[in-house]
Amino acid sequence: MLIIDCHGHYTTAPDAHQKFRDQQLAQLKNPAAPAATPARISDDEIRETIEKNQLKLQRERGADITVFSPRASAMAHHIGDEEVSQSWTRACNDLIARVVGLYPENFVGVCQLPQSPGVPIANSVQELERCVGELGFVGCNLNPDPSGGHWTAPPLTDRHWYPFYEKMAELDVPAMIHVSASCNPSFHATGAHYINADTTAFMQFIEGDLFKDFPTLRFIIPHGGGAVPYHWGRYRGLADMLKRPALAQHVMKNVFFDTCVYHQPGIDLLVEVIDIDNILFGSEMVGAVRGIDPQTGQYFDDTKRYIDALKIPDADKRKIFELNARRVYPRLDASLKARGL
Ligand SMILES: [Zn+2]
């Protein structure tokens, strides 16, 4: 059985990468400041940041491959204009491609998108094509709220998003619904904004008819699906009240939850409530919650332990760890098969 972690970020990228971002931001404040140019980063710098962090933890915790994307909180689509977002996004994705190039057995790429508030999502299609077609990435992170906590974009079921979905369907790649930093002080980024967005996206899917138009489209809602599994009765009841079809047909053929829930009772609930076929192993390391749980003595985000501890058949664990991810990310499945896995 392969252990595929569907949710990892390059949160430890070399300092020079952040300096490029800082230059971008400085130029936004002062157009006379020197133009920002993507950092020159050596392979050794990348090795150093990966081997001490994500690769070390992957090995220690017993995962085989991580679906790897740029640091989500740093996407910050609300900062600057479309051009700033485009060049930052390209630099971030190029860096992921470098990591995958150095460690092709351990990481597979997922891209961030050059979204900007008020800019048509069609303008993100080219970067998706580049990342999938040229860099060999297997999916993308789609931000439902490029405004960073003000929710000015239309719901994910609105035709606004359709040009992007058409390309996702054509390339047969899924998207993880993933917001970025919050510029609204009412919403802590990882504690409130992320979980709000997960929950909000699910409710949007209930209200809309997106999967009638795009029956093959696939979304991963991270962080265990936000509040959704805990409130499953509410969502089933709302679907009924709103005269929507049952969730199994209406949403759950296309929507998957990861296991980035950082305690055993949460994982127990997830697996009890949500069909095994809709759960993908994920840890989001090194990410949102990096500490050790004093109650267990283990890292909060060592989510493999919680799944190992579940009293479910091994065949179901294999679905969570491997088979569901291979189904949701067909390009990952193809590359694994090409390696004889
Ligand atoms: Zn994440």
mmCIF file of C-alpha atoms and ligand atoms in Angstrom:
data_model
loop_
_atom_site.group_PDB
_atom_site.id
_atom_site.type_symbol
_atom_site.label_atom_id
_atom_site.label_comp_id
_atom_site.label_asym_id
_atom_site.label_seq_id
_atom_site.Cartn_x
_atom_site.Cartn_y
_atom_site.Cartn_z
ATOM 1 C CA MET A 1 0.000 0.000 0.000
ATOM 2 C CA LEU A 2 1.293 3.436 -0.947
ATOM 3 C CA ILE A 3 0.811 6.324 1.447
ATOM 4 C CA ILE A 4 -0.097 9.423 -0.588
ATOM 5 C CA ASP A 5 -0.361 12.688 1.322
ATOM 6 C CA CYS A 6 -2.644 14.866 -0.812
ATOM 7 C CA HIS A 7 -1.911 18.104 1.057
ATOM 8 C CA GLY A 8 1.603 19.485 1.552
ATOM 9 C CA HIS A 9 2.999 22.990 1.083
ATOM 10 C CA TYR A 10 6.472 24.397 0.509
ATOM 11 C CA THR A 11 6.250 26.504 3.669
ATOM 12 C CA THR A 12 10.018 26.323 4.100
ATOM 13 C CA ALA A 13 11.123 27.820 0.764
ATOM 14 C CA PRO A 14 14.557 29.517 0.772
ATOM 15 C CA ASP A 15 14.695 33.087 2.091
ATOM 16 C CA ALA A 16 15.615 34.421 -1.343
ATOM 17 C CA HIS A 17 12.155 33.485 -2.586
ATOM 18 C CA GLN A 18 10.535 35.601 0.119
ATOM 19 C CA LYS A 19 12.954 38.430 -0.708
ATOM 20 C CA PHE A 20 11.578 38.450 -4.242
ATOM 21 C CA ARG A 21 8.100 38.824 -2.762
ATOM 22 C CA ASP A 22 9.303 41.583 -0.438
ATOM 23 C CA GLN A 23 10.759 43.411 -3.466
ATOM 24 C CA GLN A 24 7.422 43.093 -5.220
ATOM 25 C CA LEU A 25 5.635 44.578 -2.234
ATOM 26 C CA ALA A 26 8.202 47.352 -1.900
ATOM 27 C CA GLN A 27 7.671 48.296 -5.512
ATOM 28 C CA LEU A 28 3.925 48.399 -5.000
ATOM 29 C CA LYS A 29 4.463 50.991 -2.286
ATOM 30 C CA ASN A 30 7.123 52.873 -4.221
ATOM 31 C CA PRO A 31 7.145 52.455 -8.019
ATOM 32 C CA ALA A 32 10.643 53.967 -8.060
ATOM 33 C CA ALA A 33 12.019 50.992 -6.074
ATOM 34 C CA PRO A 34 14.086 48.450 -8.043
ATOM 35 C CA ALA A 35 12.065 45.997 -10.149
ATOM 36 C CA ALA A 36 11.571 42.605 -8.520
ATOM 37 C CA THR A 37 13.195 39.645 -10.239
ATOM 38 C CA PRO A 38 12.644 36.003 -9.229
ATOM 39 C CA ALA A 39 15.392 34.757 -6.929
ATOM 40 C CA ARG A 40 18.300 32.674 -8.160
ATOM 41 C CA ILE A 41 18.119 29.653 -5.898
ATOM 42 C CA SER A 42 20.565 26.761 -6.048
ATOM 43 C CA ASP A 43 19.631 23.083 -5.927
ATOM 44 C CA ASP A 44 21.533 22.829 -2.650
ATOM 45 C CA GLU A 45 19.388 25.531 -1.060
ATOM 46 C CA ILE A 46 16.286 23.641 -2.093
ATOM 47 C CA ARG A 47 17.697 20.340 -0.821
ATOM 48 C CA GLU A 48 18.534 21.936 2.499
ATOM 49 C CA THR A 49 15.030 23.294 3.045
ATOM 50 C CA ILE A 50 13.290 20.088 1.934
ATOM 51 C CA GLU A 51 15.500 17.442 3.517
ATOM 52 C CA LYS A 52 15.340 19.004 6.978
ATOM 53 C CA ASN A 53 11.603 19.492 6.856
ATOM 54 C CA GLN A 54 9.058 17.896 4.529
ATOM 55 C CA LEU A 55 11.237 14.978 3.422
ATOM 56 C CA LYS A 56 12.406 14.264 6.969
ATOM 57 C CA LEU A 57 8.848 14.245 8.287
ATOM 58 C CA GLN A 58 7.605 12.230 5.319
ATOM 59 C CA ARG A 59 10.169 9.537 6.122
ATOM 60 C CA GLU A 60 9.675 9.636 9.890
ATOM 61 C CA ARG A 61 5.916 9.381 9.595
ATOM 62 C CA GLY A 62 5.898 6.744 6.884
ATOM 63 C CA ALA A 63 4.395 8.552 3.893
ATOM 64 C CA ASP A 64 5.612 7.766 0.377
ATOM 65 C CA ILE A 65 4.613 10.727 -1.746
ATOM 66 C CA THR A 66 3.282 14.219 -1.069
ATOM 67 C CA VAL A 67 1.083 16.222 -3.426
ATOM 68 C CA PHE A 68 3.018 19.427 -3.051
ATOM 69 C CA SER A 69 2.033 23.046 -3.650
ATOM 70 C CA PRO A 70 3.295 26.531 -2.810
ATOM 71 C CA ARG A 71 2.677 27.981 0.650
ATOM 72 C CA ALA A 72 -1.036 28.730 0.608
ATOM 73 C CA SER A 73 -1.078 31.654 3.006
ATOM 74 C CA ALA A 74 1.558 33.368 0.842
ATOM 75 C CA MET A 75 -0.520 33.220 -2.357
ATOM 76 C CA ALA A 76 -2.110 36.443 -1.066
ATOM 77 C CA HIS A 77 -4.164 37.085 -4.187
ATOM 78 C CA HIS A 78 -5.518 40.271 -2.645
ATOM 79 C CA ILE A 79 -2.106 41.985 -2.791
ATOM 80 C CA GLY A 80 -1.134 44.096 -5.784
ATOM 81 C CA ASP A 81 -2.622 43.716 -9.230
ATOM 82 C CA GLU A 82 -2.961 40.965 -11.796
ATOM 83 C CA GLU A 83 0.611 41.343 -13.018
ATOM 84 C CA VAL A 84 2.028 41.051 -9.484
ATOM 85 C CA SER A 85 -0.060 37.936 -8.876
ATOM 86 C CA GLN A 86 1.013 36.422 -12.206
ATOM 87 C CA SER A 87 4.743 36.840 -11.642
ATOM 88 C CA TRP A 88 4.600 35.729 -7.992
ATOM 89 C CA THR A 89 2.562 32.675 -8.973
ATOM 90 C CA ARG A 90 4.968 31.667 -11.724
ATOM 91 C CA ALA A 91 7.918 31.946 -9.347
ATOM 92 C CA CYS A 92 6.118 29.869 -6.697
ATOM 93 C CA ASN A 93 5.125 27.173 -9.177
ATOM 94 C CA ASP A 94 8.591 27.061 -10.747
ATOM 95 C CA LEU A 95 10.015 26.415 -7.297
ATOM 96 C CA ILE A 96 7.626 23.490 -6.760
ATOM 97 C CA ALA A 97 8.757 22.102 -10.131
ATOM 98 C CA ARG A 98 12.368 22.312 -8.911
ATOM 99 C CA VAL A 99 11.501 20.335 -5.760
ATOM 100 C CA VAL A 100 9.704 17.685 -7.801
ATOM 101 C CA GLY A 101 12.660 17.565 -10.199
ATOM 102 C CA LEU A 102 15.072 16.896 -7.323
ATOM 103 C CA TYR A 103 12.818 14.400 -5.538
ATOM 104 C CA PRO A 104 10.565 12.857 -8.187
ATOM 105 C CA GLU A 105 9.846 9.817 -6.034
ATOM 106 C CA ASN A 106 8.698 11.862 -3.045
ATOM 107 C CA PHE A 107 6.783 14.824 -4.410
ATOM 108 C CA VAL A 108 4.305 15.576 -7.176
ATOM 109 C CA GLY A 109 3.357 19.133 -8.055
ATOM 110 C CA VAL A 110 0.132 21.064 -7.620
ATOM 111 C CA CYS A 111 0.041 24.721 -8.677
ATOM 112 C CA GLN A 112 -1.217 27.934 -7.211
ATOM 113 C CA LEU A 113 -3.152 30.177 -9.573
ATOM 114 C CA PRO A 114 -2.598 33.804 -10.505
ATOM 115 C CA GLN A 115 -5.967 34.954 -9.254
ATOM 116 C CA SER A 116 -6.790 38.576 -8.450
ATOM 117 C CA PRO A 117 -9.981 40.146 -7.116
ATOM 118 C CA GLY A 118 -12.199 41.294 -9.965
ATOM 119 C CA VAL A 119 -10.024 39.667 -12.654
ATOM 120 C CA PRO A 120 -11.707 37.014 -14.843
ATOM 121 C CA ILE A 121 -10.727 33.479 -13.836
ATOM 122 C CA ALA A 122 -10.092 32.792 -17.529
ATOM 123 C CA ASN A 123 -6.816 34.634 -16.972
ATOM 124 C CA SER A 124 -5.678 31.758 -14.736
ATOM 125 C CA VAL A 125 -6.160 29.118 -17.427
ATOM 126 C CA GLN A 126 -2.786 29.664 -19.073
ATOM 127 C CA GLU A 127 -0.860 29.031 -15.839
ATOM 128 C CA LEU A 128 -2.824 25.833 -15.218
ATOM 129 C CA GLU A 129 -1.971 24.694 -18.752
ATOM 130 C CA ARG A 130 1.696 25.551 -18.241
ATOM 131 C CA CYS A 131 1.924 23.729 -14.923
ATOM 132 C CA VAL A 132 0.098 20.606 -16.069
ATOM 133 C CA GLY A 133 1.394 20.517 -19.639
ATOM 134 C CA GLU A 134 4.988 21.659 -19.188
ATOM 135 C CA LEU A 135 5.793 21.039 -15.510
ATOM 136 C CA GLY A 136 3.857 17.782 -15.092
ATOM 137 C CA PHE A 137 1.677 18.956 -12.216
ATOM 138 C CA VAL A 138 -1.408 16.927 -11.320
ATOM 139 C CA GLY A 139 -3.807 19.533 -9.913
ATOM 140 C CA CYS A 140 -4.246 23.071 -8.631
ATOM 141 C CA ASN A 141 -5.289 25.076 -5.605
ATOM 142 C CA LEU A 142 -8.312 27.232 -6.395
ATOM 143 C CA ASN A 143 -9.010 30.193 -4.117
ATOM 144 C CA PRO A 144 -12.761 30.828 -3.752
ATOM 145 C CA ASP A 145 -12.023 34.211 -2.147
ATOM 146 C CA PRO A 146 -9.157 36.084 -3.826
ATOM 147 C CA SER A 147 -10.125 39.158 -1.789
ATOM 148 C CA GLY A 148 -8.556 37.585 1.314
ATOM 149 C CA GLY A 149 -11.533 37.502 3.649
ATOM 150 C CA HIS A 150 -14.067 39.887 2.135
ATOM 151 C CA TRP A 151 -15.792 37.334 -0.131
ATOM 152 C CA THR A 152 -16.304 39.573 -3.131
ATOM 153 C CA ALA A 153 -16.138 36.766 -5.737
ATOM 154 C CA PRO A 154 -19.278 34.996 -6.988
ATOM 155 C CA PRO A 155 -20.050 31.526 -5.561
ATOM 156 C CA LEU A 156 -18.013 28.653 -7.001
ATOM 157 C CA THR A 157 -21.130 27.465 -8.824
ATOM 158 C CA ASP A 158 -21.456 30.754 -10.746
ATOM 159 C CA ARG A 159 -20.681 30.860 -14.468
ATOM 160 C CA HIS A 160 -17.867 33.266 -13.592
ATOM 161 C CA TRP A 161 -15.736 30.182 -12.834
ATOM 162 C CA TYR A 162 -16.780 28.089 -15.839
ATOM 163 C CA PRO A 163 -13.884 28.943 -18.193
ATOM 164 C CA PHE A 164 -11.520 27.530 -15.592
ATOM 165 C CA TYR A 165 -13.635 24.441 -14.948
ATOM 166 C CA GLU A 166 -13.691 23.744 -18.683
ATOM 167 C CA LYS A 167 -9.895 23.593 -18.660
ATOM 168 C CA MET A 168 -9.828 21.465 -15.487
ATOM 169 C CA ALA A 169 -12.232 19.006 -17.130
ATOM 170 C CA GLU A 170 -10.209 18.969 -20.343
ATOM 171 C CA LEU A 171 -6.930 18.327 -18.501
ATOM 172 C CA ASP A 172 -8.671 15.953 -16.064
ATOM 173 C CA VAL A 173 -7.125 17.600 -12.994
ATOM 174 C CA PRO A 174 -8.833 18.267 -9.653
ATOM 175 C CA ALA A 175 -8.671 21.437 -7.600
ATOM 176 C CA MET A 176 -8.213 21.749 -3.882
ATOM 177 C CA ILE A 177 -10.407 24.591 -2.633
ATOM 178 C CA HIS A 178 -7.846 26.630 -0.740
ATOM 179 C CA VAL A 179 -8.027 30.210 0.465
ATOM 180 C CA SER A 180 -4.942 32.216 1.321
ATOM 181 C CA ALA A 181 -4.066 34.808 3.924
ATOM 182 C CA SER A 182 -6.826 36.848 5.512
ATOM 183 C CA CYS A 183 -6.602 40.624 5.356
ATOM 184 C CA ASN A 184 -9.750 40.832 7.448
ATOM 185 C CA PRO A 185 -8.743 40.955 11.135
ATOM 186 C CA SER A 186 -12.016 39.292 12.072
ATOM 187 C CA PHE A 187 -10.814 36.068 10.451
ATOM 188 C CA HIS A 188 -7.630 34.404 11.606
ATOM 189 C CA ALA A 189 -6.128 32.825 8.467
ATOM 190 C CA THR A 190 -5.710 29.187 9.446
ATOM 191 C CA GLY A 191 -8.072 29.112 12.437
ATOM 192 C CA ALA A 192 -11.110 30.814 10.924
ATOM 193 C CA HIS A 193 -10.689 31.838 7.262
ATOM 194 C CA TYR A 194 -9.560 28.377 6.085
ATOM 195 C CA ILE A 195 -12.270 26.477 7.915
ATOM 196 C CA ASN A 196 -14.928 29.038 6.941
ATOM 197 C CA ALA A 197 -13.960 28.682 3.288
ATOM 198 C CA ASP A 198 -14.144 24.891 3.380
ATOM 199 C CA THR A 199 -17.609 25.043 4.876
ATOM 200 C CA THR A 200 -18.735 27.860 2.564
ATOM 201 C CA ALA A 201 -17.596 26.030 -0.581
ATOM 202 C CA PHE A 202 -19.590 22.954 0.397
ATOM 203 C CA MET A 203 -22.756 24.988 0.961
ATOM 204 C CA GLN A 204 -22.258 26.696 -2.403
ATOM 205 C CA PHE A 205 -22.125 23.279 -4.065
ATOM 206 C CA ILE A 206 -25.414 22.320 -2.370
ATOM 207 C CA GLU A 207 -27.146 25.493 -3.546
ATOM 208 C CA GLY A 208 -25.879 25.285 -7.130
ATOM 209 C CA ASP A 209 -26.048 22.787 -9.952
ATOM 210 C CA LEU A 210 -22.410 22.809 -10.935
ATOM 211 C CA PHE A 211 -21.949 19.062 -11.272
ATOM 212 C CA LYS A 212 -24.843 18.769 -13.695
ATOM 213 C CA ASP A 213 -22.824 20.980 -16.027
ATOM 214 C CA PHE A 214 -19.456 19.387 -15.157
ATOM 215 C CA PRO A 215 -20.083 15.773 -14.128
ATOM 216 C CA THR A 216 -16.358 14.888 -14.047
ATOM 217 C CA LEU A 217 -15.153 17.907 -12.078
ATOM 218 C CA ARG A 218 -13.449 17.015 -8.786
ATOM 219 C CA PHE A 219 -12.722 19.175 -5.740
ATOM 220 C CA ILE A 220 -10.870 18.369 -2.569
ATOM 221 C CA ILE A 221 -12.174 20.347 0.387
ATOM 222 C CA PRO A 222 -9.254 20.392 2.808
ATOM 223 C CA HIS A 223 -9.034 20.520 6.593
ATOM 224 C CA GLY A 224 -11.422 17.613 6.899
ATOM 225 C CA GLY A 225 -14.161 19.455 5.006
ATOM 226 C CA GLY A 226 -14.266 22.339 7.489
ATOM 227 C CA ALA A 227 -17.356 22.136 9.676
ATOM 228 C CA VAL A 228 -19.246 19.949 7.218
ATOM 229 C CA PRO A 229 -18.791 16.422 8.627
ATOM 230 C CA TYR A 230 -19.589 17.598 12.163
ATOM 231 C CA HIS A 231 -22.766 19.248 10.860
ATOM 232 C CA TRP A 232 -23.661 16.590 8.290
ATOM 233 C CA GLY A 233 -27.257 16.445 9.491
ATOM 234 C CA ARG A 234 -27.602 20.192 8.933
ATOM 235 C CA TYR A 235 -26.382 19.918 5.346
ATOM 236 C CA ARG A 236 -28.535 16.903 4.540
ATOM 237 C CA GLY A 237 -31.464 18.730 6.082
ATOM 238 C CA LEU A 238 -30.753 21.930 4.161
ATOM 239 C CA ALA A 239 -30.467 20.017 0.892
ATOM 240 C CA ASP A 240 -33.905 18.577 1.647
ATOM 241 C CA MET A 241 -35.378 21.967 2.623
ATOM 242 C CA LEU A 242 -33.937 23.656 -0.454
ATOM 243 C CA LYS A 243 -35.391 20.892 -2.660
ATOM 244 C CA ARG A 244 -31.931 19.797 -3.734
ATOM 245 C CA PRO A 245 -31.181 16.137 -4.548
ATOM 246 C CA ALA A 246 -29.653 13.954 -1.836
ATOM 247 C CA LEU A 247 -26.029 14.869 -1.192
ATOM 248 C CA ALA A 248 -24.709 11.481 -2.309
ATOM 249 C CA GLN A 249 -25.870 12.232 -5.861
ATOM 250 C CA HIS A 250 -25.811 16.012 -5.837
ATOM 251 C CA VAL A 251 -22.337 16.716 -4.417
ATOM 252 C CA MET A 252 -20.452 13.691 -3.169
ATOM 253 C CA LYS A 253 -19.616 12.202 -6.564
ATOM 254 C CA ASN A 254 -17.392 15.233 -7.100
ATOM 255 C CA VAL A 255 -16.247 16.406 -3.669
ATOM 256 C CA PHE A 256 -13.644 14.845 -1.398
ATOM 257 C CA PHE A 257 -12.397 15.694 2.087
ATOM 258 C CA ASP A 258 -8.837 15.334 3.301
ATOM 259 C CA THR A 259 -7.776 14.159 6.747
ATOM 260 C CA CYS A 260 -6.173 17.395 7.981
ATOM 261 C CA VAL A 261 -8.017 17.115 11.265
ATOM 262 C CA TYR A 262 -5.583 17.235 14.114
ATOM 263 C CA HIS A 263 -7.002 14.905 16.741
ATOM 264 C CA GLN A 264 -8.315 11.345 16.911
ATOM 265 C CA PRO A 265 -11.973 12.110 17.774
ATOM 266 C CA GLY A 266 -12.181 14.378 14.706
ATOM 267 C CA ILE A 267 -10.876 11.649 12.394
ATOM 268 C CA ASP A 268 -13.186 9.095 14.034
ATOM 269 C CA LEU A 269 -16.139 11.368 13.269
ATOM 270 C CA LEU A 270 -14.990 12.037 9.697
ATOM 271 C CA VAL A 271 -14.790 8.349 8.914
ATOM 272 C CA GLU A 272 -18.058 7.539 10.656
ATOM 273 C CA VAL A 273 -20.016 10.236 8.817
ATOM 274 C CA ILE A 274 -18.411 10.511 5.374
ATOM 275 C CA ASP A 275 -18.192 7.654 2.861
ATOM 276 C CA ILE A 276 -14.711 6.113 2.788
ATOM 277 C CA ASP A 277 -14.566 6.699 -0.982
ATOM 278 C CA ASN A 278 -14.655 10.479 -0.341
ATOM 279 C CA ILE A 279 -11.735 10.680 2.117
ATOM 280 C CA LEU A 280 -8.126 11.334 1.071
ATOM 281 C CA PHE A 281 -5.172 11.145 3.401
ATOM 282 C CA GLY A 282 -3.625 14.561 3.975
ATOM 283 C CA SER A 283 -1.533 16.206 6.671
ATOM 284 C CA GLU A 284 -0.832 19.772 5.456
ATOM 285 C CA MET A 285 2.675 19.542 6.784
ATOM 286 C CA VAL A 286 4.717 21.574 7.346
ATOM 287 C CA GLY A 287 1.840 23.899 7.808
ATOM 288 C CA ALA A 288 -0.830 25.386 9.920
ATOM 289 C CA VAL A 289 -0.274 23.683 13.263
ATOM 290 C CA ARG A 290 3.317 22.684 13.884
ATOM 291 C CA GLY A 291 3.406 21.891 17.593
ATOM 292 C CA ILE A 292 3.213 18.742 19.688
ATOM 293 C CA ASP A 293 -0.052 17.769 21.339
ATOM 294 C CA PRO A 294 0.663 17.614 25.089
ATOM 295 C CA GLN A 295 -2.144 15.083 25.484
ATOM 296 C CA THR A 296 -0.516 12.556 23.146
ATOM 297 C CA GLY A 297 3.111 13.647 22.922
ATOM 298 C CA GLN A 298 2.820 13.513 19.109
ATOM 299 C CA TYR A 299 2.695 16.231 16.485
ATOM 300 C CA PHE A 300 -0.840 17.493 15.902
ATOM 301 C CA ASP A 301 -0.349 17.230 12.128
ATOM 302 C CA ASP A 302 0.950 13.646 12.158
ATOM 303 C CA THR A 303 -2.415 12.572 10.808
ATOM 304 C CA LYS A 304 -1.290 9.132 9.656
ATOM 305 C CA ARG A 305 -1.378 7.983 13.289
ATOM 306 C CA TYR A 306 -5.073 8.770 13.564
ATOM 307 C CA ILE A 307 -5.908 6.733 10.475
ATOM 308 C CA ASP A 308 -3.670 3.868 11.561
ATOM 309 C CA ALA A 309 -5.616 3.803 14.837
ATOM 310 C CA LEU A 310 -9.040 3.557 13.165
ATOM 311 C CA LYS A 311 -10.893 0.298 13.657
ATOM 312 C CA ILE A 312 -11.793 -0.121 10.007
ATOM 313 C CA PRO A 313 -10.782 -2.836 7.493
ATOM 314 C CA ASP A 314 -7.347 -2.532 5.882
ATOM 315 C CA ALA A 315 -9.051 -2.299 2.497
ATOM 316 C CA ASP A 316 -10.722 0.918 3.662
ATOM 317 C CA LYS A 317 -7.442 2.308 4.951
ATOM 318 C CA ARG A 318 -5.916 1.612 1.559
ATOM 319 C CA LYS A 319 -8.667 3.667 -0.047
ATOM 320 C CA ILE A 320 -7.887 6.602 2.271
ATOM 321 C CA PHE A 321 -4.123 6.319 1.887
ATOM 322 C CA GLU A 322 -3.813 5.453 -1.793
ATOM 323 C CA LEU A 323 -6.702 4.418 -3.988
ATOM 324 C CA ASN A 324 -8.944 7.466 -3.582
ATOM 325 C CA ALA A 325 -6.042 9.793 -4.396
ATOM 326 C CA ARG A 326 -5.214 7.766 -7.511
ATOM 327 C CA ARG A 327 -8.837 8.129 -8.619
ATOM 328 C CA VAL A 328 -9.048 11.863 -7.881
ATOM 329 C CA TYR A 329 -5.639 12.639 -9.439
ATOM 330 C CA PRO A 330 -5.528 10.486 -12.611
ATOM 331 C CA ARG A 331 -2.259 12.110 -13.694
ATOM 332 C CA LEU A 332 -0.661 11.030 -10.430
ATOM 333 C CA ASP A 333 -2.011 7.522 -10.973
ATOM 334 C CA ALA A 334 -0.521 7.460 -14.475
ATOM 335 C CA SER A 335 2.901 8.593 -13.237
ATOM 336 C CA LEU A 336 2.861 5.989 -10.462
ATOM 337 C CA LYS A 337 1.923 3.290 -12.967
ATOM 338 C CA ALA A 338 4.776 4.448 -15.217
ATOM 339 C CA ARG A 339 7.081 3.836 -12.227
ATOM 340 C CA GLY A 340 5.611 0.344 -11.805
ATOM 341 C CA LEU A 341 3.643 1.326 -8.676
HETATM 342 ZN ZN ZN B 1 -3.135 23.856 2.880
#
